[in-house]
Coordinates of C-alpha atoms in Angstrom, one line a residue:
X1 CA -10.2 128.4 -9.3
X2 CA -10.0 125.5 -12.0
X3 CA -6.8 123.2 -11.9
X4 CA -5.5 120.7 -13.9
X5 CA -2.5 119.2 -12.9
X6 CA -0.8 116.1 -14.8
X7 CA 1.6 113.7 -13.6
X8 CA 3.7 110.7 -14.4
X9 CA 5.8 111.6 -17.3
X10 CA 9.5 110.9 -17.2
X11 CA 12.7 109.7 -19.0
X12 CA 11.8 106.6 -21.3
X13 CA 13.1 103.9 -23.8
X14 CA 11.4 102.5 -26.7
X15 CA 8.6 99.7 -25.8
X16 CA 8.0 100.9 -22.3
X17 CA 4.7 101.5 -20.4
X18 CA 3.9 104.6 -18.7
X19 CA 0.8 106.1 -16.7
X20 CA 0.0 109.8 -17.2
X21 CA -2.8 111.3 -14.4
X22 CA -4.3 114.5 -14.4
X23 CA -5.9 115.7 -11.0
X24 CA -8.8 118.0 -11.3
X25 CA -10.2 120.6 -9.2
X26 CA -12.6 123.7 -9.1
X27 CA -15.2 122.3 -11.9
X28 CA -17.7 119.7 -11.8
X29 CA -15.5 117.0 -13.1
X30 CA -18.2 114.7 -14.2
X31 CA -20.0 117.6 -16.1
X32 CA -17.1 117.9 -18.6
X33 CA -15.5 115.6 -21.4
X34 CA -12.0 115.2 -20.9
X35 CA -9.1 114.9 -23.3
X36 CA -5.3 114.3 -23.7
X37 CA -3.2 116.2 -26.1
X38 CA 0.2 115.9 -26.8
X39 CA 2.8 118.6 -28.2
X40 CA 6.4 117.8 -29.7
X41 CA 9.1 120.4 -30.0
X42 CA 8.4 122.3 -33.0
X43 CA 5.1 120.7 -33.8
X44 CA 1.6 122.0 -33.3
X45 CA -0.6 120.5 -30.2
X46 CA -2.3 117.4 -31.3
X47 CA -5.4 115.1 -30.3
X48 CA -4.8 111.8 -28.6
X49 CA -7.8 110.6 -26.9
X50 CA -11.0 111.8 -25.5
X51 CA -13.4 110.3 -22.9
X52 CA -17.3 111.0 -22.5
X53 CA -18.6 112.3 -18.9
X54 CA -19.6 109.1 -17.9
X55 CA -16.9 107.1 -19.3
X56 CA -19.2 105.4 -21.5
X57 CA -17.2 106.2 -24.8
X58 CA -14.1 107.1 -25.7
X59 CA -11.9 108.2 -29.2
X60 CA -8.2 107.9 -30.0
X61 CA -6.3 109.4 -32.8
X62 CA -5.0 106.8 -35.2
X63 CA -1.2 107.1 -34.2
X64 CA -2.2 105.9 -30.4
X65 CA -4.9 103.3 -31.2
X66 CA -4.4 100.3 -29.7
X67 CA -1.3 101.5 -27.5
X68 CA -3.0 104.0 -25.3
X69 CA -6.2 103.5 -23.2
X70 CA -8.1 107.0 -21.4
X71 CA -9.7 106.5 -18.7
X72 CA -11.3 108.8 -15.8
X73 CA -12.6 108.4 -12.2
X74 CA -15.7 110.4 -11.5
X75 CA -15.5 110.2 -7.9
X76 CA -11.9 111.0 -7.4
X77 CA -11.8 113.5 -10.1
X78 CA -9.0 112.4 -11.9
X79 CA -8.2 111.0 -15.4
X80 CA -5.5 108.9 -16.8
X81 CA -3.9 107.6 -19.6
X82 CA -2.3 104.3 -19.7
X83 CA 0.4 104.0 -22.5
X84 CA 2.0 101.2 -23.8
X85 CA 4.5 100.1 -26.3
X86 CA 5.8 103.7 -26.3
X87 CA 7.6 104.7 -29.5
X88 CA 10.0 107.6 -30.4
X89 CA 7.2 109.7 -31.7
X90 CA 5.6 109.7 -28.7
X91 CA 7.8 112.0 -27.1
X92 CA 5.9 115.1 -26.2
X93 CA 4.5 117.3 -23.3
X94 CA 0.9 115.7 -22.6
X95 CA -1.7 117.6 -21.8
X96 CA -4.9 117.1 -20.3
X97 CA -8.2 119.4 -21.0
X98 CA -11.5 119.7 -20.1
X99 CA -14.5 120.7 -22.3
X100 CA -18.4 121.7 -21.4
X101 CA -19.2 120.6 -25.2
X102 CA -20.8 117.6 -26.1
X103 CA -19.5 114.5 -28.8
X104 CA -16.0 113.7 -29.8
X105 CA -14.0 116.8 -30.0
X106 CA -10.6 116.5 -31.1
X107 CA -9.6 119.8 -31.7
X108 CA -7.9 122.0 -29.0
X109 CA -9.8 125.1 -29.4
X110 CA -13.0 122.8 -28.4
X111 CA -11.4 122.7 -24.6
X112 CA -11.8 125.5 -22.3
X113 CA -9.4 124.2 -19.4
X114 CA -5.9 123.0 -19.3
X115 CA -3.4 122.0 -17.4
X116 CA 0.5 122.6 -17.4
X117 CA 1.5 119.6 -18.8
X118 CA 3.9 116.7 -18.1
X119 CA 7.0 115.6 -20.3
X120 CA 7.5 112.4 -21.8
X121 CA 11.3 112.0 -22.9
X122 CA 13.3 109.4 -24.3
X123 CA 16.5 108.6 -22.9
X124 CA 19.4 108.5 -25.5

């Protein structure tokens, strides 16, 4: 059974940093490209970042470029997203996803496996 389990979300303030993690089991992690997506209330799920199988290439949405860093540890079957300088518009549920396809995949429909998400919320 394939499982992707995100963690690390929480209550934040503008300018904060956060590290999101995704533990993957039930599939050959190093044989899958991985990605992060997010979905804010009332909006469609949007691409955040993707990383190749060997962590030799990555691609970011323009809205997060320079603030977010995607990484993976194939020995530990984990995917991470380091987030700096959080903005109000970053509030969303963050999902990790896996695909067996090649190339920079940025559409949710390109990904076959999904986690349940971890929520990032700004404190009032």
